[in-house]
Amino acid sequence: MAQIVHLADRSPQVTPDQLLAGFHPSYRFGEVSFDTYIPDPAHPSQAQAVERLRRFAASLGRGSGSGGGFLGGLFGGGRKRAAGPAGIYLDGGFGVGKTHLLASTWHAAPGPKAFGTFVEYTNLVGALSFRKAVDVLKEYTLVCIDEFELDDPGDTVLMSRLMRELADAGVHLVATSNTLPGSLGEGRFAAQDFQREIQVLAEQFEVIRVDGEDYRHRGLSAAPDPLPDDQVVSTAEANFPDAGVLAVDDFDALTAMLSRVHPSRYRELVKDVDVIALHDVKTITEQATALRFVVFADRLYDKDVPVVASGIPFDDLFTQEMMHGGYMKKYFRTVSRMTALVREGQLGIAEEK
């Protein structure tokens, strides 16, 4: 029988070294490759992206620096930036396999290398300081940045500056997002400094468009209805009899905890959880809580934690105003991912990795 824990009672701590050690593809993408990415014949851009990234990964390491890890990054020398774009930017809709392609590039590239989400890199800067983060990462052959969604001018300036310094040091970059780099922030912030940073960012990349439909829902039944509250735990136990740790939480208590714990600690929060049972899921009405839940959902999805829940369906997790506001892309991604995890938790239908 699974050990039952309550995430709302946890207060995880993460050191800078632990943050650095986590900069690799998650369990879900731990063994993917270009060969395991199955392009949709109806969308030729997918096969084209695979071949372009194969060539890109094969070209890395030719004349690159020797690396050196954390101490080497602090005290070693840098490389000069090559001519042309510093890297590749994968643009496309939700669920077309951009993260799969990004992780495949990481696996195929020589090391040292880093793989993380935009939020994880900003957390790293906060933990190490900007200069130390640059000194560490500039010794890497490749830096992969997933879910590059810039919703805050301050974070945009920070990340753009980081990427410029890495590119100048000869580091190759690959990023994914649901918005072309020249359009990031469009319609949300009009500050001249923000727009200037966006333009500089766009110039760093060769843009590759990846078209297609969301594979998380391709050919599958609609998301299951929420369960009666008194069946949530029993269903989780019945569907996952071999689970070692079952997290059982009231949704209000969980979101209250997320507001107290920094998002950089969410990976540690769920690191031992095999399945999660949520009681009384509700529509989130506060923007700050919603953005925290976005990061939490990403960590659940990274670890492939099935979800069993009562309350509202996850396509009603955010208000309609949120789903049409400045952070809409984050929220649509979260709805897509949570729906996939609930389908796995309640119907036993796991998505292909």
Tab-separated table of C-alpha atoms in Angstrom:
chain	number	residue	atom	x	y	z
A	1	MET	CA	0.000	0.000	0.000
A	2	ALA	CA	1.265	3.456	-0.893
A	3	GLN	CA	2.569	5.830	1.721
A	4	ILE	CA	0.146	8.764	1.923
A	5	VAL	CA	1.676	12.221	2.206
A	6	HIS	CA	0.280	15.754	2.103
A	7	LEU	CA	2.150	18.234	-0.059
A	8	ALA	CA	0.538	21.095	1.848
A	9	ASP	CA	2.545	20.054	4.917
A	10	ARG	CA	5.893	20.163	3.133
A	11	SER	CA	8.462	22.962	3.075
A	12	PRO	CA	11.258	21.807	0.743
A	13	GLN	CA	14.675	23.459	0.712
A	14	VAL	CA	16.981	23.599	-2.329
A	15	THR	CA	20.644	24.645	-2.436
A	16	PRO	CA	22.305	26.310	-5.455
A	17	ASP	CA	24.233	23.080	-6.098
A	18	GLN	CA	20.966	21.149	-6.195
A	19	LEU	CA	19.557	23.678	-8.668
A	20	LEU	CA	22.572	23.211	-10.946
A	21	ALA	CA	22.363	19.435	-10.685
A	22	GLY	CA	18.777	19.588	-11.912
A	23	PHE	CA	19.592	21.226	-15.255
A	24	HIS	CA	18.928	18.175	-17.404
A	25	PRO	CA	15.811	16.798	-19.139
A	26	SER	CA	13.156	15.500	-16.763
A	27	TYR	CA	12.172	11.871	-16.351
A	28	ARG	CA	9.563	12.262	-19.082
A	29	PHE	CA	12.244	13.217	-21.594
A	30	GLY	CA	15.160	11.371	-20.034
A	31	GLU	CA	15.650	8.892	-22.890
A	32	VAL	CA	14.116	10.557	-25.924
A	33	SER	CA	16.000	11.014	-29.177
A	34	PHE	CA	15.451	12.277	-32.682
A	35	ASP	CA	14.573	8.682	-33.624
A	36	THR	CA	11.780	8.510	-31.045
A	37	TYR	CA	10.156	11.690	-32.347
A	38	ILE	CA	7.486	10.574	-34.835
A	39	PRO	CA	6.748	13.417	-37.278
A	40	ASP	CA	3.154	13.869	-38.360
A	41	PRO	CA	3.082	13.404	-42.180
A	42	ALA	CA	0.354	16.026	-42.367
A	43	HIS	CA	2.814	18.627	-41.067
A	44	PRO	CA	6.137	18.465	-42.978
A	45	SER	CA	7.673	21.146	-40.740
A	46	GLN	CA	8.057	18.499	-38.017
A	47	ALA	CA	10.364	16.272	-40.097
A	48	GLN	CA	12.224	19.361	-41.303
A	49	ALA	CA	12.806	20.444	-37.700
A	50	VAL	CA	14.198	17.012	-36.809
A	51	GLU	CA	16.726	17.102	-39.626
A	52	ARG	CA	17.780	20.684	-38.909
A	53	LEU	CA	18.343	19.916	-35.238
A	54	ARG	CA	20.260	16.724	-36.076
A	55	ARG	CA	22.684	18.809	-38.096
A	56	PHE	CA	22.845	21.460	-35.422
A	57	ALA	CA	23.650	18.930	-32.651
A	58	ALA	CA	26.258	17.231	-34.845
A	59	SER	CA	27.999	20.556	-35.431
A	60	LEU	CA	28.482	21.289	-31.736
A	61	GLY	CA	31.785	20.686	-30.061
A	62	ARG	CA	33.829	21.464	-33.146
A	63	GLY	CA	36.325	23.890	-31.722
A	64	SER	CA	34.232	24.538	-28.607
A	65	GLY	CA	35.736	25.165	-25.206
A	66	SER	CA	36.621	22.383	-22.806
A	67	GLY	CA	34.017	23.128	-20.171
A	68	GLY	CA	35.105	22.675	-16.580
A	69	GLY	CA	31.897	22.552	-14.572
A	70	PHE	CA	31.080	24.950	-11.738
A	71	LEU	CA	34.632	25.859	-10.660
A	72	GLY	CA	35.837	25.883	-14.265
A	73	GLY	CA	32.999	28.271	-15.045
A	74	LEU	CA	34.029	30.569	-12.238
A	75	PHE	CA	37.708	30.697	-13.104
A	76	GLY	CA	38.058	29.482	-16.695
A	77	GLY	CA	38.237	31.437	-19.912
A	78	GLY	CA	35.473	31.953	-22.445
A	79	ARG	CA	35.037	31.294	-26.156
A	80	LYS	CA	34.423	33.895	-28.809
A	81	ARG	CA	31.026	34.034	-30.444
A	82	ALA	CA	30.773	32.553	-33.920
A	83	ALA	CA	29.298	34.543	-36.771
A	84	GLY	CA	25.559	34.294	-37.371
A	85	PRO	CA	22.730	33.375	-34.989
A	86	ALA	CA	23.722	31.969	-31.620
A	87	GLY	CA	21.202	29.176	-31.820
A	88	ILE	CA	17.799	27.884	-32.808
A	89	TYR	CA	14.366	28.950	-31.693
A	90	LEU	CA	11.539	26.381	-32.015
A	91	ASP	CA	8.169	28.052	-32.372
A	92	GLY	CA	4.904	26.147	-32.467
A	93	GLY	CA	1.606	25.429	-30.764
A	94	PHE	CA	0.963	23.324	-27.699
A	95	GLY	CA	1.822	19.636	-27.857
A	96	VAL	CA	3.673	19.530	-31.204
A	97	GLY	CA	6.738	17.985	-29.569
A	98	LYS	CA	8.992	21.009	-29.111
A	99	THR	CA	10.263	19.838	-25.720
A	100	HIS	CA	10.900	16.365	-27.173
A	101	LEU	CA	13.009	17.964	-29.915
A	102	LEU	CA	14.801	20.201	-27.429
A	103	ALA	CA	15.641	17.256	-25.165
A	104	SER	CA	16.773	15.208	-28.185
A	105	THR	CA	19.173	18.010	-29.100
A	106	TRP	CA	20.505	18.048	-25.543
A	107	HIS	CA	21.031	14.273	-25.545
A	108	ALA	CA	22.823	14.384	-28.913
A	109	ALA	CA	25.127	17.281	-28.051
A	110	PRO	CA	28.521	16.940	-26.378
A	111	GLY	CA	28.820	18.206	-22.828
A	112	PRO	CA	28.930	20.109	-20.618
A	113	LYS	CA	25.392	21.310	-21.283
A	114	ALA	CA	22.320	22.600	-19.476
A	115	PHE	CA	18.584	22.008	-19.958
A	116	GLY	CA	15.923	23.911	-18.046
A	117	THR	CA	12.829	26.022	-18.290
A	118	PHE	CA	12.865	29.795	-18.484
A	119	VAL	CA	11.703	29.931	-14.858
A	120	GLU	CA	14.495	27.610	-13.740
A	121	TYR	CA	17.137	29.838	-15.320
A	122	THR	CA	15.737	32.939	-13.641
A	123	ASN	CA	15.725	31.013	-10.348
A	124	LEU	CA	19.356	30.036	-10.955
A	125	VAL	CA	20.313	33.681	-11.422
A	126	GLY	CA	18.524	34.494	-8.181
A	127	ALA	CA	20.383	31.748	-6.307
A	128	LEU	CA	23.887	32.343	-7.709
A	129	SER	CA	23.790	36.014	-8.756
A	130	PHE	CA	23.800	37.055	-12.388
A	131	ARG	CA	27.578	37.120	-12.756
A	132	LYS	CA	28.161	33.685	-11.240
A	133	ALA	CA	25.362	32.215	-13.374
A	134	VAL	CA	27.036	33.602	-16.501
A	135	ASP	CA	30.448	32.344	-15.390
A	136	VAL	CA	29.042	28.842	-14.882
A	137	LEU	CA	26.982	28.630	-18.065
A	138	LYS	CA	29.513	30.265	-20.405
A	139	GLU	CA	31.690	27.150	-20.152
A	140	TYR	CA	28.877	24.970	-21.479
A	141	THR	CA	28.688	23.772	-25.062
A	142	LEU	CA	24.907	24.085	-25.179
A	143	VAL	CA	22.194	25.797	-23.124
A	144	CYS	CA	18.610	24.650	-23.779
A	145	ILE	CA	15.744	26.854	-22.602
A	146	ASP	CA	12.249	25.394	-22.598
A	147	GLU	CA	8.942	27.304	-22.471
A	148	PHE	CA	10.415	30.697	-23.281
A	149	GLU	CA	7.340	32.757	-22.416
A	150	LEU	CA	8.252	36.261	-21.409
A	151	ASP	CA	5.456	37.873	-19.463
A	152	ASP	CA	7.418	40.262	-17.294
A	153	PRO	CA	9.659	43.075	-18.568
A	154	GLY	CA	12.155	42.589	-15.740
A	155	ASP	CA	12.600	38.896	-16.481
A	156	THR	CA	12.839	39.673	-20.186
A	157	VAL	CA	15.725	42.094	-19.678
A	158	LEU	CA	17.435	39.649	-17.317
A	159	MET	CA	17.160	36.661	-19.647
A	160	SER	CA	18.021	38.640	-22.760
A	161	ARG	CA	21.172	39.936	-21.086
A	162	LEU	CA	22.089	36.430	-19.942
A	163	MET	CA	21.667	35.025	-23.434
A	164	ARG	CA	23.656	37.833	-25.043
A	165	GLU	CA	26.571	37.222	-22.710
A	166	LEU	CA	26.433	33.472	-23.297
A	167	ALA	CA	26.267	33.958	-27.064
A	168	ASP	CA	29.233	36.342	-26.927
A	169	ALA	CA	31.149	33.649	-25.023
A	170	GLY	CA	30.469	31.128	-27.818
A	171	VAL	CA	27.730	29.136	-26.099
A	172	HIS	CA	25.114	27.649	-28.435
A	173	LEU	CA	21.477	28.166	-27.490
A	174	VAL	CA	18.251	26.358	-28.328
A	175	ALA	CA	14.916	27.601	-27.029
A	176	THR	CA	11.260	26.681	-27.374
A	177	SER	CA	8.177	28.810	-27.024
A	178	ASN	CA	4.666	29.222	-28.318
A	179	THR	CA	5.400	32.712	-29.589
A	180	LEU	CA	7.927	33.925	-32.137
A	181	PRO	CA	10.737	35.885	-30.461
A	182	GLY	CA	9.878	39.096	-32.296
A	183	SER	CA	6.326	38.866	-30.926
A	184	LEU	CA	7.117	38.066	-27.301
A	185	GLY	CA	5.326	40.482	-25.026
A	186	GLU	CA	3.314	41.914	-27.901
A	187	GLY	CA	0.076	43.454	-26.702
A	188	ARG	CA	1.138	43.281	-23.070
A	189	PHE	CA	3.939	45.742	-22.404
A	190	ALA	CA	4.786	48.762	-24.494
A	191	ALA	CA	7.843	50.011	-22.616
A	192	GLN	CA	10.604	50.990	-25.030
A	193	ASP	CA	13.252	49.130	-23.052
A	194	PHE	CA	11.153	45.975	-23.180
A	195	GLN	CA	10.646	46.225	-26.936
A	196	ARG	CA	14.349	46.841	-27.470
A	197	GLU	CA	15.244	43.736	-25.472
A	198	ILE	CA	12.760	41.673	-27.480
A	199	GLN	CA	14.354	42.789	-30.748
A	200	VAL	CA	17.843	41.923	-29.519
A	201	LEU	CA	16.559	38.542	-28.383
A	202	ALA	CA	15.007	37.822	-31.779
A	203	GLU	CA	18.328	38.477	-33.491
A	204	GLN	CA	20.026	35.719	-31.481
A	205	PHE	CA	18.127	32.877	-33.166
A	206	GLU	CA	17.401	31.043	-36.365
A	207	VAL	CA	13.641	30.516	-36.091
A	208	ILE	CA	12.157	27.112	-36.954
A	209	ARG	CA	8.395	26.765	-37.053
A	210	VAL	CA	6.937	23.418	-35.910
A	211	ASP	CA	3.300	23.032	-36.945
A	212	GLY	CA	0.829	20.386	-35.829
A	213	GLU	CA	-1.948	19.536	-33.422
A	214	ASP	CA	-1.581	18.898	-29.687
A	215	TYR	CA	-0.392	15.282	-29.506
A	216	ARG	CA	-1.527	15.102	-25.886
A	217	HIS	CA	-5.108	14.974	-27.133
A	218	ARG	CA	-4.615	13.630	-30.654
A	219	GLY	CA	-6.979	10.738	-31.274
A	220	LEU	CA	-7.899	10.414	-27.596
A	221	SER	CA	-11.228	10.639	-25.842
A	222	ALA	CA	-12.269	13.835	-24.097
A	223	ALA	CA	-10.849	14.505	-20.663
A	224	PRO	CA	-12.613	12.484	-17.953
A	225	ASP	CA	-15.132	14.144	-15.667
A	226	PRO	CA	-14.003	14.871	-12.108
A	227	LEU	CA	-14.727	12.068	-9.662
A	228	PRO	CA	-17.054	12.198	-6.656
A	229	ASP	CA	-14.979	13.434	-3.753
A	230	ASP	CA	-15.297	10.234	-1.741
A	231	GLN	CA	-13.853	8.194	-4.635
A	232	VAL	CA	-10.667	10.174	-5.249
A	233	VAL	CA	-8.297	8.323	-2.927
A	234	SER	CA	-9.766	4.869	-3.541
A	235	THR	CA	-9.513	5.375	-7.313
A	236	ALA	CA	-5.895	6.476	-7.055
A	237	GLU	CA	-5.063	3.429	-4.929
A	238	ALA	CA	-6.935	1.063	-7.248
A	239	ASN	CA	-5.432	2.482	-10.451
A	240	PHE	CA	-1.874	2.585	-9.080
A	241	PRO	CA	-1.508	-0.352	-6.668
A	242	ASP	CA	2.287	-0.317	-6.974
A	243	ALA	CA	2.716	3.382	-6.204
A	244	GLY	CA	5.199	4.055	-3.439
A	245	VAL	CA	3.988	7.543	-2.484
A	246	LEU	CA	0.462	8.907	-2.924
A	247	ALA	CA	0.023	12.629	-2.287
A	248	VAL	CA	-3.469	13.459	-1.039
A	249	ASP	CA	-4.304	17.141	-0.789
A	250	ASP	CA	-7.175	19.539	-0.566
A	251	PHE	CA	-6.868	21.958	-3.478
A	252	ASP	CA	-7.217	25.083	-1.318
A	253	ALA	CA	-4.520	23.874	1.083
A	254	LEU	CA	-2.242	22.978	-1.816
A	255	THR	CA	-2.508	26.373	-3.503
A	256	ALA	CA	-2.010	28.118	-0.154
A	257	MET	CA	1.221	26.155	0.282
A	258	LEU	CA	2.365	27.045	-3.244
A	259	SER	CA	2.034	30.716	-2.334
A	260	ARG	CA	4.498	30.201	0.545
A	261	VAL	CA	7.087	28.041	-1.250
A	262	HIS	CA	9.305	29.518	-3.968
A	263	PRO	CA	8.734	27.914	-7.402
A	264	SER	CA	12.397	26.877	-7.532
A	265	ARG	CA	11.536	24.319	-4.834
A	266	TYR	CA	8.575	22.683	-6.582
A	267	ARG	CA	10.704	19.981	-8.184
A	268	GLU	CA	11.961	18.977	-4.747
A	269	LEU	CA	8.365	19.152	-3.475
A	270	VAL	CA	7.174	16.340	-5.750
A	271	LYS	CA	10.395	14.392	-6.294
A	272	ASP	CA	9.160	11.230	-4.502
A	273	VAL	CA	5.475	11.427	-5.495
A	274	ASP	CA	4.109	8.678	-7.770
A	275	VAL	CA	0.474	9.814	-8.004
A	276	ILE	CA	-1.509	12.757	-6.658
A	277	ALA	CA	-5.132	12.842	-5.473
A	278	LEU	CA	-6.695	16.294	-5.312
A	279	HIS	CA	-9.901	17.036	-3.441
A	280	ASP	CA	-12.256	19.781	-4.624
A	281	VAL	CA	-10.331	21.446	-7.443
A	282	LYS	CA	-11.583	25.005	-7.883
A	283	THR	CA	-11.211	27.782	-10.418
A	284	ILE	CA	-8.202	29.925	-9.511
A	285	THR	CA	-9.149	33.588	-9.444
A	286	GLU	CA	-5.919	35.262	-8.301
A	287	GLN	CA	-3.199	35.824	-10.877
A	288	ALA	CA	-0.305	35.197	-8.486
A	289	THR	CA	-1.771	31.852	-7.422
A	290	ALA	CA	-2.435	30.914	-11.036
A	291	LEU	CA	1.165	31.589	-12.071
A	292	ARG	CA	2.473	29.511	-9.164
A	293	PHE	CA	0.200	26.648	-10.193
A	294	VAL	CA	1.553	26.856	-13.746
A	295	VAL	CA	5.043	26.062	-12.444
A	296	PHE	CA	3.693	23.323	-10.165
A	297	ALA	CA	1.852	21.723	-13.092
A	298	ASP	CA	5.057	21.800	-15.151
A	299	ARG	CA	6.900	19.913	-12.399
A	300	LEU	CA	4.118	17.286	-12.210
A	301	TYR	CA	4.226	16.913	-15.977
A	302	ASP	CA	8.029	16.676	-16.032
A	303	LYS	CA	7.895	13.803	-13.568
A	304	ASP	CA	4.824	12.221	-15.207
A	305	VAL	CA	2.753	12.196	-12.011
A	306	PRO	CA	-0.804	10.940	-12.751
A	307	VAL	CA	-3.600	13.018	-11.226
A	308	VAL	CA	-6.957	11.905	-9.809
A	309	ALA	CA	-9.296	14.721	-8.825
A	310	SER	CA	-12.723	15.884	-7.739
A	311	GLY	CA	-14.242	19.332	-8.142
A	312	ILE	CA	-14.195	21.232	-11.428
A	313	PRO	CA	-12.667	19.882	-14.671
A	314	PHE	CA	-9.209	21.256	-15.388
A	315	ASP	CA	-10.346	23.161	-18.459
A	316	ASP	CA	-12.112	25.437	-15.949
A	317	LEU	CA	-9.014	25.824	-13.762
A	318	PHE	CA	-8.483	29.473	-14.729
A	319	THR	CA	-10.999	32.251	-15.234
A	320	GLN	CA	-12.016	33.220	-18.755
A	321	GLU	CA	-10.367	36.579	-18.222
A	322	MET	CA	-7.079	34.794	-17.472
A	323	MET	CA	-7.455	32.500	-20.465
A	324	HIS	CA	-7.695	35.546	-22.722
A	325	GLY	CA	-5.181	37.774	-20.934
A	326	GLY	CA	-1.467	38.409	-21.120
A	327	TYR	CA	-0.530	35.042	-19.615
A	328	MET	CA	-2.941	33.012	-21.728
A	329	LYS	CA	-0.235	30.862	-23.318
A	330	LYS	CA	0.962	29.695	-19.910
A	331	TYR	CA	-2.575	28.859	-18.862
A	332	PHE	CA	-3.461	26.976	-22.038
A	333	ARG	CA	-0.286	24.920	-21.652
A	334	THR	CA	-1.201	24.100	-18.057
A	335	VAL	CA	-4.738	23.053	-19.002
A	336	SER	CA	-3.304	20.829	-21.731
A	337	ARG	CA	-0.785	19.205	-19.408
A	338	MET	CA	-3.115	18.737	-16.451
A	339	THR	CA	-5.746	17.211	-18.744
A	340	ALA	CA	-3.155	14.706	-19.950
A	341	LEU	CA	-2.203	13.804	-16.366
A	342	VAL	CA	-5.838	13.397	-15.307
A	343	ARG	CA	-6.531	11.219	-18.335
A	344	GLU	CA	-3.633	9.022	-17.243
A	345	GLY	CA	-4.708	9.020	-13.605
A	346	GLN	CA	-8.386	8.274	-14.095
A	347	LEU	CA	-8.551	6.425	-17.419
A	348	GLY	CA	-5.115	4.840	-17.522
A	349	ILE	CA	-4.389	6.457	-20.901
A	350	ALA	CA	-0.794	7.613	-20.871
A	351	GLU	CA	0.483	9.902	-23.602
A	352	GLU	CA	3.410	8.872	-25.773
A	353	LYS	CA	6.685	10.419	-24.678
